[in-house]
């Protein structure tokens, strides 16, 4: 038996998690405050480098407003590696126009604008995250290249229609809900330029063989950690993508790295 959850309930569930104090997240995330699975490079010796040898770990931040005093540790380098891969998959170059939906605390937007020279619009529904975004964007000196909006992805303005070279979502689609996934990708296609544009996303999935059982139950994580959240399977994702007349260019499995995050 499948349980359908309305968009309003999903939004309220999302906010119950992400509208916690920004300082709560600053205490355990990497310094750049990226909240999803990292990709560890060879220098970090993959996902188990910290088990093989003693490696520096950044002390917890007391506030997201703290000033950096230490270089990036393994976790932050892993997050930055992931963000670079996303930017490269999106083929960002100087002058690219980018839309990021569910931007968290702005780490990808700051990289896209500061390193790749893109102009970025970011969307969040979290007022707490918006407060932090304004601080971090200004501190990075990128207020002229990054514009933050508090809005739902279903309520994007007409000026966003076919306006973007790339649409990005990192660890967001778990909150969309499988019944709304085709509509999600159609909304992305609506915002993307008709030619030579890219939608790049990361999302946790369950194996296709487990999908019938997973989709019919509410497990511990969906009940207590991410109320209203739902994973997808690769097949259901591809079906939703093609229903929006988008083409799948590549899929990369970064799941084995999750254990080190």
PDB file of N, CA and C in Angstrom, residues 30-128:
ATOM      1  N   UNK A  30      31.162  20.087   7.021  1.00  0.00           N
ATOM      2  CA  UNK A  30      32.446  20.629   6.597  1.00  0.00           C
ATOM      3  C   UNK A  30      32.378  22.153   6.633  1.00  0.00           C
ATOM      4  N   UNK A  31      33.549  22.805   6.575  1.00  0.00           N
ATOM      5  CA  UNK A  31      33.579  24.254   6.732  1.00  0.00           C
ATOM      6  C   UNK A  31      32.726  24.954   5.678  1.00  0.00           C
ATOM      7  N   UNK A  32      32.675  24.413   4.472  1.00  0.00           N
ATOM      8  CA  UNK A  32      31.872  25.035   3.421  1.00  0.00           C
ATOM      9  C   UNK A  32      30.386  24.746   3.575  1.00  0.00           C
ATOM     10  N   UNK A  33      30.027  23.911   4.561  1.00  0.00           N
ATOM     11  CA  UNK A  33      28.640  23.584   4.889  1.00  0.00           C
ATOM     12  C   UNK A  33      27.892  22.967   3.709  1.00  0.00           C
ATOM     13  N   UNK A  34      28.462  21.893   3.186  1.00  0.00           N
ATOM     14  CA  UNK A  34      27.785  21.089   2.176  1.00  0.00           C
ATOM     15  C   UNK A  34      27.192  19.868   2.865  1.00  0.00           C
ATOM     16  N   UNK A  35      25.889  19.635   2.633  1.00  0.00           N
ATOM     17  CA  UNK A  35      25.149  18.639   3.416  1.00  0.00           C
ATOM     18  C   UNK A  35      24.717  17.480   2.529  1.00  0.00           C
ATOM     19  N   UNK A  36      25.678  16.733   2.005  1.00  0.00           N
ATOM     20  CA  UNK A  36      25.385  15.544   1.201  1.00  0.00           C
ATOM     21  C   UNK A  36      26.690  14.777   1.026  1.00  0.00           C
ATOM     22  N   UNK A  37      26.619  13.628   0.374  1.00  0.00           N
ATOM     23  CA  UNK A  37      27.768  12.723   0.278  1.00  0.00           C
ATOM     24  C   UNK A  37      28.939  13.365  -0.464  1.00  0.00           C
ATOM     25  N   UNK A  38      30.135  13.253   0.117  1.00  0.00           N
ATOM     26  CA  UNK A  38      31.347  13.793  -0.499  1.00  0.00           C
ATOM     27  C   UNK A  38      31.970  12.773  -1.454  1.00  0.00           C
ATOM     28  N   UNK A  39      32.948  13.226  -2.232  1.00  0.00           N
ATOM     29  CA  UNK A  39      33.729  12.359  -3.108  1.00  0.00           C
ATOM     30  C   UNK A  39      35.191  12.559  -2.745  1.00  0.00           C
ATOM     31  N   UNK A  40      35.822  11.532  -2.190  1.00  0.00           N
ATOM     32  CA  UNK A  40      37.170  11.675  -1.665  1.00  0.00           C
ATOM     33  C   UNK A  40      38.213  11.387  -2.738  1.00  0.00           C
ATOM     34  N   UNK A  41      39.242  12.246  -2.784  1.00  0.00           N
ATOM     35  CA  UNK A  41      40.282  12.120  -3.804  1.00  0.00           C
ATOM     36  C   UNK A  41      41.381  11.153  -3.365  1.00  0.00           C
ATOM     37  N   UNK A  42      42.392  10.987  -4.222  1.00  0.00           N
ATOM     38  CA  UNK A  42      43.477  10.051  -3.915  1.00  0.00           C
ATOM     39  C   UNK A  42      44.293  10.484  -2.707  1.00  0.00           C
ATOM     40  N   UNK A  43      44.447  11.797  -2.522  1.00  0.00           N
ATOM     41  CA  UNK A  43      45.213  12.288  -1.377  1.00  0.00           C
ATOM     42  C   UNK A  43      44.568  11.864  -0.067  1.00  0.00           C
ATOM     43  N   UNK A  44      43.239  11.823  -0.049  1.00  0.00           N
ATOM     44  CA  UNK A  44      42.520  11.395   1.151  1.00  0.00           C
ATOM     45  C   UNK A  44      42.452   9.878   1.261  1.00  0.00           C
ATOM     46  N   UNK A  45      43.041   9.179   0.278  1.00  0.00           N
ATOM     47  CA  UNK A  45      43.035   7.709   0.233  1.00  0.00           C
ATOM     48  C   UNK A  45      41.608   7.159   0.236  1.00  0.00           C
ATOM     49  N   UNK A  46      40.789   7.783  -0.579  1.00  0.00           N
ATOM     50  CA  UNK A  46      39.413   7.315  -0.717  1.00  0.00           C
ATOM     51  C   UNK A  46      38.594   7.529   0.530  1.00  0.00           C
ATOM     52  N   UNK A  47      37.573   6.713   0.684  1.00  0.00           N
ATOM     53  CA  UNK A  47      36.617   6.890   1.769  1.00  0.00           C
ATOM     54  C   UNK A  47      37.124   6.375   3.105  1.00  0.00           C
ATOM     55  N   UNK A  48      38.274   5.676   3.125  1.00  0.00           N
ATOM     56  CA  UNK A  48      38.752   5.102   4.389  1.00  0.00           C
ATOM     57  C   UNK A  48      40.117   5.652   4.794  1.00  0.00           C
ATOM     58  N   UNK A  49      40.514   6.779   4.201  1.00  0.00           N
ATOM     59  CA  UNK A  49      41.821   7.339   4.505  1.00  0.00           C
ATOM     60  C   UNK A  49      42.012   7.666   5.969  1.00  0.00           C
ATOM     61  N   UNK A  50      40.942   8.146   6.629  1.00  0.00           N
ATOM     62  CA  UNK A  50      41.073   8.509   8.038  1.00  0.00           C
ATOM     63  C   UNK A  50      41.193   7.276   8.932  1.00  0.00           C
ATOM     64  N   UNK A  51      40.907   6.095   8.396  1.00  0.00           N
ATOM     65  CA  UNK A  51      41.080   4.864   9.163  1.00  0.00           C
ATOM     66  C   UNK A  51      42.478   4.279   8.984  1.00  0.00           C
ATOM     67  N   UNK A  52      43.147   4.670   7.899  1.00  0.00           N
ATOM     68  CA  UNK A  52      44.458   4.109   7.593  1.00  0.00           C
ATOM     69  C   UNK A  52      45.590   4.876   8.260  1.00  0.00           C
ATOM     70  N   UNK A  53      45.377   6.135   8.524  1.00  0.00           N
ATOM     71  CA  UNK A  53      46.416   6.954   9.139  1.00  0.00           C
ATOM     72  C   UNK A  53      45.774   8.136   9.847  1.00  0.00           C
ATOM     73  N   UNK A  54      46.535   8.743  10.738  1.00  0.00           N
ATOM     74  CA  UNK A  54      46.021   9.913  11.451  1.00  0.00           C
ATOM     75  C   UNK A  54      45.989  11.104  10.505  1.00  0.00           C
ATOM     76  N   UNK A  55      44.832  11.720  10.404  1.00  0.00           N
ATOM     77  CA  UNK A  55      44.676  12.829   9.473  1.00  0.00           C
ATOM     78  C   UNK A  55      44.016  13.994  10.199  1.00  0.00           C
ATOM     79  N   UNK A  56      44.340  15.229   9.804  1.00  0.00           N
ATOM     80  CA  UNK A  56      43.771  16.391  10.496  1.00  0.00           C
ATOM     81  C   UNK A  56      42.268  16.486  10.286  1.00  0.00           C
ATOM     82  N   UNK A  57      41.560  16.801  11.348  1.00  0.00           N
ATOM     83  CA  UNK A  57      40.113  16.992  11.293  1.00  0.00           C
ATOM     84  C   UNK A  57      39.803  18.372  11.853  1.00  0.00           C
ATOM     85  N   UNK A  58      39.062  19.150  11.124  1.00  0.00           N
ATOM     86  CA  UNK A  58      38.737  20.500  11.571  1.00  0.00           C
ATOM     87  C   UNK A  58      37.893  20.446  12.838  1.00  0.00           C
ATOM     88  N   UNK A  59      38.165  21.307  13.817  1.00  0.00           N
ATOM     89  CA  UNK A  59      37.332  21.336  15.025  1.00  0.00           C
ATOM     90  C   UNK A  59      35.944  21.856  14.693  1.00  0.00           C
ATOM     91  N   UNK A  60      34.936  21.496  15.487  1.00  0.00           N
ATOM     92  CA  UNK A  60      33.574  21.975  15.229  1.00  0.00           C
ATOM     93  C   UNK A  60      33.498  23.500  15.272  1.00  0.00           C
ATOM     94  N   UNK A  61      32.709  24.052  14.397  1.00  0.00           N
ATOM     95  CA  UNK A  61      32.481  25.496  14.421  1.00  0.00           C
ATOM     96  C   UNK A  61      31.396  25.817  15.436  1.00  0.00           C
ATOM     97  N   UNK A  62      31.547  26.902  16.127  1.00  0.00           N
ATOM     98  CA  UNK A  62      30.520  27.328  17.074  1.00  0.00           C
ATOM     99  C   UNK A  62      29.413  28.112  16.375  1.00  0.00           C
ATOM    100  N   UNK A  63      29.741  28.687  15.220  1.00  0.00           N
ATOM    101  CA  UNK A  63      28.758  29.467  14.476  1.00  0.00           C
ATOM    102  C   UNK A  63      29.122  29.442  13.003  1.00  0.00           C
ATOM    103  N   UNK A  64      28.113  29.523  12.139  1.00  0.00           N
ATOM    104  CA  UNK A  64      28.384  29.585  10.707  1.00  0.00           C
ATOM    105  C   UNK A  64      29.064  30.898  10.330  1.00  0.00           C
ATOM    106  N   UNK A  65      29.096  31.861  11.245  1.00  0.00           N
ATOM    107  CA  UNK A  65      29.748  33.144  10.997  1.00  0.00           C
ATOM    108  C   UNK A  65      31.228  33.135  11.384  1.00  0.00           C
ATOM    109  N   UNK A  66      31.713  32.021  11.942  1.00  0.00           N
ATOM    110  CA  UNK A  66      33.121  31.944  12.331  1.00  0.00           C
ATOM    111  C   UNK A  66      34.031  32.211  11.132  1.00  0.00           C
ATOM    112  N   UNK A  67      35.153  32.852  11.389  1.00  0.00           N
ATOM    113  CA  UNK A  67      36.138  33.141  10.351  1.00  0.00           C
ATOM    114  C   UNK A  67      37.105  31.963  10.238  1.00  0.00           C
ATOM    115  N   UNK A  68      37.398  31.557   9.013  1.00  0.00           N
ATOM    116  CA  UNK A  68      38.281  30.410   8.800  1.00  0.00           C
ATOM    117  C   UNK A  68      39.684  30.685   9.339  1.00  0.00           C
ATOM    118  N   UNK A  69      40.226  29.701  10.051  1.00  0.00           N
ATOM    119  CA  UNK A  69      41.591  29.798  10.577  1.00  0.00           C
ATOM    120  C   UNK A  69      42.429  28.574  10.220  1.00  0.00           C
ATOM    121  N   UNK A  70      41.835  27.585   9.543  1.00  0.00           N
ATOM    122  CA  UNK A  70      42.532  26.342   9.215  1.00  0.00           C
ATOM    123  C   UNK A  70      42.285  25.988   7.748  1.00  0.00           C
ATOM    124  N   UNK A  71      43.207  25.238   7.127  1.00  0.00           N
ATOM    125  CA  UNK A  71      42.985  24.808   5.742  1.00  0.00           C
ATOM    126  C   UNK A  71      41.925  23.713   5.683  1.00  0.00           C
ATOM    127  N   UNK A  72      41.405  23.418   4.495  1.00  0.00           N
ATOM    128  CA  UNK A  72      40.395  22.366   4.356  1.00  0.00           C
ATOM    129  C   UNK A  72      40.904  21.010   4.839  1.00  0.00           C
ATOM    130  N   UNK A  73      40.054  20.276   5.554  1.00  0.00           N
ATOM    131  CA  UNK A  73      40.396  18.914   5.961  1.00  0.00           C
ATOM    132  C   UNK A  73      39.845  17.935   4.929  1.00  0.00           C
ATOM    133  N   UNK A  74      39.970  16.630   5.206  1.00  0.00           N
ATOM    134  CA  UNK A  74      39.537  15.625   4.233  1.00  0.00           C
ATOM    135  C   UNK A  74      38.070  15.776   3.859  1.00  0.00           C
ATOM    136  N   UNK A  75      37.221  16.016   4.856  1.00  0.00           N
ATOM    137  CA  UNK A  75      35.792  16.112   4.579  1.00  0.00           C
ATOM    138  C   UNK A  75      35.501  17.278   3.647  1.00  0.00           C
ATOM    139  N   UNK A  76      36.089  18.427   3.932  1.00  0.00           N
ATOM    140  CA  UNK A  76      35.826  19.580   3.070  1.00  0.00           C
ATOM    141  C   UNK A  76      36.403  19.372   1.676  1.00  0.00           C
ATOM    142  N   UNK A  77      37.599  18.795   1.588  1.00  0.00           N
ATOM    143  CA  UNK A  77      38.165  18.527   0.264  1.00  0.00           C
ATOM    144  C   UNK A  77      37.273  17.579  -0.525  1.00  0.00           C
ATOM    145  N   UNK A  78      36.695  16.600   0.176  1.00  0.00           N
ATOM    146  CA  UNK A  78      35.776  15.689  -0.492  1.00  0.00           C
ATOM    147  C   UNK A  78      34.528  16.392  -0.991  1.00  0.00           C
ATOM    148  N   UNK A  79      34.029  17.329  -0.211  1.00  0.00           N
ATOM    149  CA  UNK A  79      32.857  18.088  -0.643  1.00  0.00           C
ATOM    150  C   UNK A  79      33.201  18.981  -1.836  1.00  0.00           C
ATOM    151  N   UNK A  80      34.356  19.626  -1.784  1.00  0.00           N
ATOM    152  CA  UNK A  80      34.753  20.489  -2.892  1.00  0.00           C
ATOM    153  C   UNK A  80      34.973  19.681  -4.168  1.00  0.00           C
ATOM    154  N   UNK A  81      35.522  18.464  -4.035  1.00  0.00           N
ATOM    155  CA  UNK A  81      35.686  17.588  -5.198  1.00  0.00           C
ATOM    156  C   UNK A  81      34.332  17.277  -5.831  1.00  0.00           C
ATOM    157  N   UNK A  82      33.344  17.010  -4.997  1.00  0.00           N
ATOM    158  CA  UNK A  82      32.006  16.727  -5.519  1.00  0.00           C
ATOM    159  C   UNK A  82      31.434  17.949  -6.240  1.00  0.00           C
ATOM    160  N   UNK A  83      31.573  19.121  -5.629  1.00  0.00           N
ATOM    161  CA  UNK A  83      31.027  20.330  -6.238  1.00  0.00           C
ATOM    162  C   UNK A  83      31.707  20.625  -7.572  1.00  0.00           C
ATOM    163  N   UNK A  84      33.022  20.406  -7.647  1.00  0.00           N
ATOM    164  CA  UNK A  84      33.714  20.590  -8.928  1.00  0.00           C
ATOM    165  C   UNK A  84      33.172  19.619  -9.975  1.00  0.00           C
ATOM    166  N   UNK A  85      32.932  18.380  -9.595  1.00  0.00           N
ATOM    167  CA  UNK A  85      32.407  17.399 -10.560  1.00  0.00           C
ATOM    168  C   UNK A  85      31.039  17.829 -11.079  1.00  0.00           C
ATOM    169  N   UNK A  86      30.206  18.335 -10.180  1.00  0.00           N
ATOM    170  CA  UNK A  86      28.887  18.809 -10.606  1.00  0.00           C
ATOM    171  C   UNK A  86      29.047  19.965 -11.592  1.00  0.00           C
ATOM    172  N   UNK A  87      29.918  20.910 -11.267  1.00  0.00           N
ATOM    173  CA  UNK A  87      30.138  22.056 -12.152  1.00  0.00           C
ATOM    174  C   UNK A  87      30.665  21.614 -13.512  1.00  0.00           C
ATOM    175  N   UNK A  88      31.559  20.643 -13.514  1.00  0.00           N
ATOM    176  CA  UNK A  88      32.122  20.158 -14.776  1.00  0.00           C
ATOM    177  C   UNK A  88      31.092  19.381 -15.583  1.00  0.00           C
ATOM    178  N   UNK A  89      30.255  18.591 -14.893  1.00  0.00           N
ATOM    179  CA  UNK A  89      29.186  17.875 -15.607  1.00  0.00           C
ATOM    180  C   UNK A  89      28.212  18.875 -16.246  1.00  0.00           C
ATOM    181  N   UNK A  90      28.010  20.000 -15.568  1.00  0.00           N
ATOM    182  CA  UNK A  90      27.111  21.031 -16.100  1.00  0.00           C
ATOM    183  C   UNK A  90      27.788  21.882 -17.166  1.00  0.00           C
ATOM    184  N   UNK A  91      29.097  21.654 -17.379  1.00  0.00           N
ATOM    185  CA  UNK A  91      29.882  22.359 -18.389  1.00  0.00           C
ATOM    186  C   UNK A  91      29.844  23.870 -18.163  1.00  0.00           C
ATOM    187  N   UNK A  92      30.033  24.257 -16.915  1.00  0.00           N
ATOM    188  CA  UNK A  92      30.007  25.677 -16.583  1.00  0.00           C
ATOM    189  C   UNK A  92      31.240  26.380 -17.131  1.00  0.00           C
ATOM    190  N   UNK A  93      31.023  27.559 -17.676  1.00  0.00           N
ATOM    191  CA  UNK A  93      32.102  28.411 -18.156  1.00  0.00           C
ATOM    192  C   UNK A  93      31.780  29.847 -17.761  1.00  0.00           C
ATOM    193  N   UNK A  94      32.728  30.737 -18.028  1.00  0.00           N
ATOM    194  CA  UNK A  94      32.511  32.156 -17.746  1.00  0.00           C
ATOM    195  C   UNK A  94      31.229  32.623 -18.431  1.00  0.00           C
ATOM    196  N   UNK A  95      30.329  33.201 -17.658  1.00  0.00           N
ATOM    197  CA  UNK A  95      29.092  33.729 -18.218  1.00  0.00           C
ATOM    198  C   UNK A  95      27.926  32.768 -18.236  1.00  0.00           C
ATOM    199  N   UNK A  96      28.133  31.502 -17.851  1.00  0.00           N
ATOM    200  CA  UNK A  96      27.009  30.561 -17.779  1.00  0.00           C
ATOM    201  C   UNK A  96      25.967  31.080 -16.800  1.00  0.00           C
ATOM    202  N   UNK A  97      24.716  30.862 -17.128  1.00  0.00           N
ATOM    203  CA  UNK A  97      23.649  31.221 -16.192  1.00  0.00           C
ATOM    204  C   UNK A  97      23.126  29.935 -15.558  1.00  0.00           C
ATOM    205  N   UNK A  98      23.136  29.911 -14.228  1.00  0.00           N
ATOM    206  CA  UNK A  98      22.870  28.686 -13.477  1.00  0.00           C
ATOM    207  C   UNK A  98      21.717  28.907 -12.513  1.00  0.00           C
ATOM    208  N   UNK A  99      20.857  27.894 -12.409  1.00  0.00           N
ATOM    209  CA  UNK A  99      19.801  27.859 -11.397  1.00  0.00           C
ATOM    210  C   UNK A  99      20.087  26.692 -10.469  1.00  0.00           C
ATOM    211  N   UNK A 100      20.177  26.969  -9.165  1.00  0.00           N
ATOM    212  CA  UNK A 100      20.330  25.892  -8.190  1.00  0.00           C
ATOM    213  C   UNK A 100      19.097  25.850  -7.311  1.00  0.00           C
ATOM    214  N   UNK A 101      18.450  24.706  -7.281  1.00  0.00           N
ATOM    215  CA  UNK A 101      17.232  24.530  -6.494  1.00  0.00           C
ATOM    216  C   UNK A 101      17.574  23.751  -5.234  1.00  0.00           C
ATOM    217  N   UNK A 102      17.257  24.329  -4.080  1.00  0.00           N
ATOM    218  CA  UNK A 102      17.646  23.726  -2.812  1.00  0.00           C
ATOM    219  C   UNK A 102      19.122  23.943  -2.573  1.00  0.00           C
ATOM    220  N   UNK A 103      19.514  25.185  -2.354  1.00  0.00           N
ATOM    221  CA  UNK A 103      20.930  25.572  -2.384  1.00  0.00           C
ATOM    222  C   UNK A 103      21.643  25.410  -1.057  1.00  0.00           C
ATOM    223  N   UNK A 104      20.944  24.983  -0.007  1.00  0.00           N
ATOM    224  CA  UNK A 104      21.601  24.835   1.283  1.00  0.00           C
ATOM    225  C   UNK A 104      22.188  26.139   1.764  1.00  0.00           C
ATOM    226  N   UNK A 105      23.474  26.102   2.111  1.00  0.00           N
ATOM    227  CA  UNK A 105      24.155  27.289   2.639  1.00  0.00           C
ATOM    228  C   UNK A 105      25.052  27.942   1.597  1.00  0.00           C
ATOM    229  N   UNK A 106      24.851  27.586   0.334  1.00  0.00           N
ATOM    230  CA  UNK A 106      25.465  28.341  -0.750  1.00  0.00           C
ATOM    231  C   UNK A 106      26.812  27.869  -1.250  1.00  0.00           C
ATOM    232  N   UNK A 107      27.286  26.697  -0.822  1.00  0.00           N
ATOM    233  CA  UNK A 107      28.640  26.280  -1.204  1.00  0.00           C
ATOM    234  C   UNK A 107      28.793  26.101  -2.715  1.00  0.00           C
ATOM    235  N   UNK A 108      27.805  25.460  -3.360  1.00  0.00           N
ATOM    236  CA  UNK A 108      27.938  25.269  -4.804  1.00  0.00           C
ATOM    237  C   UNK A 108      27.817  26.593  -5.545  1.00  0.00           C
ATOM    238  N   UNK A 109      26.867  27.421  -5.154  1.00  0.00           N
ATOM    239  CA  UNK A 109      26.681  28.706  -5.832  1.00  0.00           C
ATOM    240  C   UNK A 109      27.943  29.554  -5.747  1.00  0.00           C
ATOM    241  N   UNK A 110      28.588  29.547  -4.584  1.00  0.00           N
ATOM    242  CA  UNK A 110      29.815  30.321  -4.406  1.00  0.00           C
ATOM    243  C   UNK A 110      30.918  29.775  -5.302  1.00  0.00           C
ATOM    244  N   UNK A 111      31.027  28.453  -5.423  1.00  0.00           N
ATOM    245  CA  UNK A 111      32.022  27.882  -6.329  1.00  0.00           C
ATOM    246  C   UNK A 111      31.690  28.207  -7.781  1.00  0.00           C
ATOM    247  N   UNK A 112      30.428  28.042  -8.163  1.00  0.00           N
ATOM    248  CA  UNK A 112      30.035  28.274  -9.555  1.00  0.00           C
ATOM    249  C   UNK A 112      30.318  29.713  -9.973  1.00  0.00           C
ATOM    250  N   UNK A 113      30.019  30.656  -9.088  1.00  0.00           N
ATOM    251  CA  UNK A 113      30.235  32.067  -9.404  1.00  0.00           C
ATOM    252  C   UNK A 113      31.698  32.468  -9.247  1.00  0.00           C
ATOM    253  N   UNK A 114      32.316  32.056  -8.133  1.00  0.00           N
ATOM    254  CA  UNK A 114      33.666  32.513  -7.832  1.00  0.00           C
ATOM    255  C   UNK A 114      34.753  31.820  -8.626  1.00  0.00           C
ATOM    256  N   UNK A 115      34.595  30.525  -8.887  1.00  0.00           N
ATOM    257  CA  UNK A 115      35.629  29.752  -9.583  1.00  0.00           C
ATOM    258  C   UNK A 115      35.357  29.635 -11.078  1.00  0.00           C
ATOM    259  N   UNK A 116      34.089  29.447 -11.451  1.00  0.00           N
ATOM    260  CA  UNK A 116      33.754  29.201 -12.854  1.00  0.00           C
ATOM    261  C   UNK A 116      33.201  30.430 -13.570  1.00  0.00           C
ATOM    262  N   UNK A 117      32.940  31.511 -12.840  1.00  0.00           N
ATOM    263  CA  UNK A 117      32.491  32.740 -13.477  1.00  0.00           C
ATOM    264  C   UNK A 117      31.042  32.754 -13.902  1.00  0.00           C
ATOM    265  N   UNK A 118      30.226  31.883 -13.311  1.00  0.00           N
ATOM    266  CA  UNK A 118      28.806  31.820 -13.666  1.00  0.00           C
ATOM    267  C   UNK A 118      28.009  32.895 -12.929  1.00  0.00           C
ATOM    268  N   UNK A 119      26.836  33.176 -13.453  1.00  0.00           N
ATOM    269  CA  UNK A 119      25.843  33.989 -12.757  1.00  0.00           C
ATOM    270  C   UNK A 119      24.783  33.030 -12.238  1.00  0.00           C
ATOM    271  N   UNK A 120      24.476  33.099 -10.948  1.00  0.00           N
ATOM    272  CA  UNK A 120      23.695  32.048 -10.304  1.00  0.00           C
ATOM    273  C   UNK A 120      22.457  32.612  -9.619  1.00  0.00           C
ATOM    274  N   UNK A 121      21.319  31.967  -9.871  1.00  0.00           N
ATOM    275  CA  UNK A 121      20.106  32.173  -9.081  1.00  0.00           C
ATOM    276  C   UNK A 121      19.927  30.944  -8.212  1.00  0.00           C
ATOM    277  N   UNK A 122      19.710  31.151  -6.917  1.00  0.00           N
ATOM    278  CA  UNK A 122      19.502  30.030  -6.006  1.00  0.00           C
ATOM    279  C   UNK A 122      18.123  30.141  -5.373  1.00  0.00           C
ATOM    280  N   UNK A 123      17.521  28.972  -5.137  1.00  0.00           N
ATOM    281  CA  UNK A 123      16.182  28.892  -4.562  1.00  0.00           C
ATOM    282  C   UNK A 123      16.235  28.100  -3.268  1.00  0.00           C
ATOM    283  N   UNK A 124      15.600  28.623  -2.237  1.00  0.00           N
ATOM    284  CA  UNK A 124      15.424  27.893  -0.987  1.00  0.00           C
ATOM    285  C   UNK A 124      14.037  28.202  -0.441  1.00  0.00           C
ATOM    286  N   UNK A 125      13.498  27.297   0.370  1.00  0.00           N
ATOM    287  CA  UNK A 125      12.253  27.606   1.076  1.00  0.00           C
ATOM    288  C   UNK A 125      12.518  27.788   2.563  1.00  0.00           C
ATOM    289  N   UNK A 126      13.797  27.754   2.952  1.00  0.00           N
ATOM    290  CA  UNK A 126      14.173  27.868   4.360  1.00  0.00           C
ATOM    291  C   UNK A 126      14.607  29.291   4.686  1.00  0.00           C
ATOM    292  N   UNK A 127      13.895  29.944   5.582  1.00  0.00           N
ATOM    293  CA  UNK A 127      14.268  31.293   5.996  1.00  0.00           C
ATOM    294  C   UNK A 127      15.571  31.285   6.784  1.00  0.00           C
ATOM    295  N   UNK A 128      15.812  30.214   7.553  1.00  0.00           N
ATOM    296  CA  UNK A 128      17.070  30.100   8.284  1.00  0.00           C
ATOM    297  C   UNK A 128      18.248  30.048   7.316  1.00  0.00           C
TER     298      UNK A 128
END
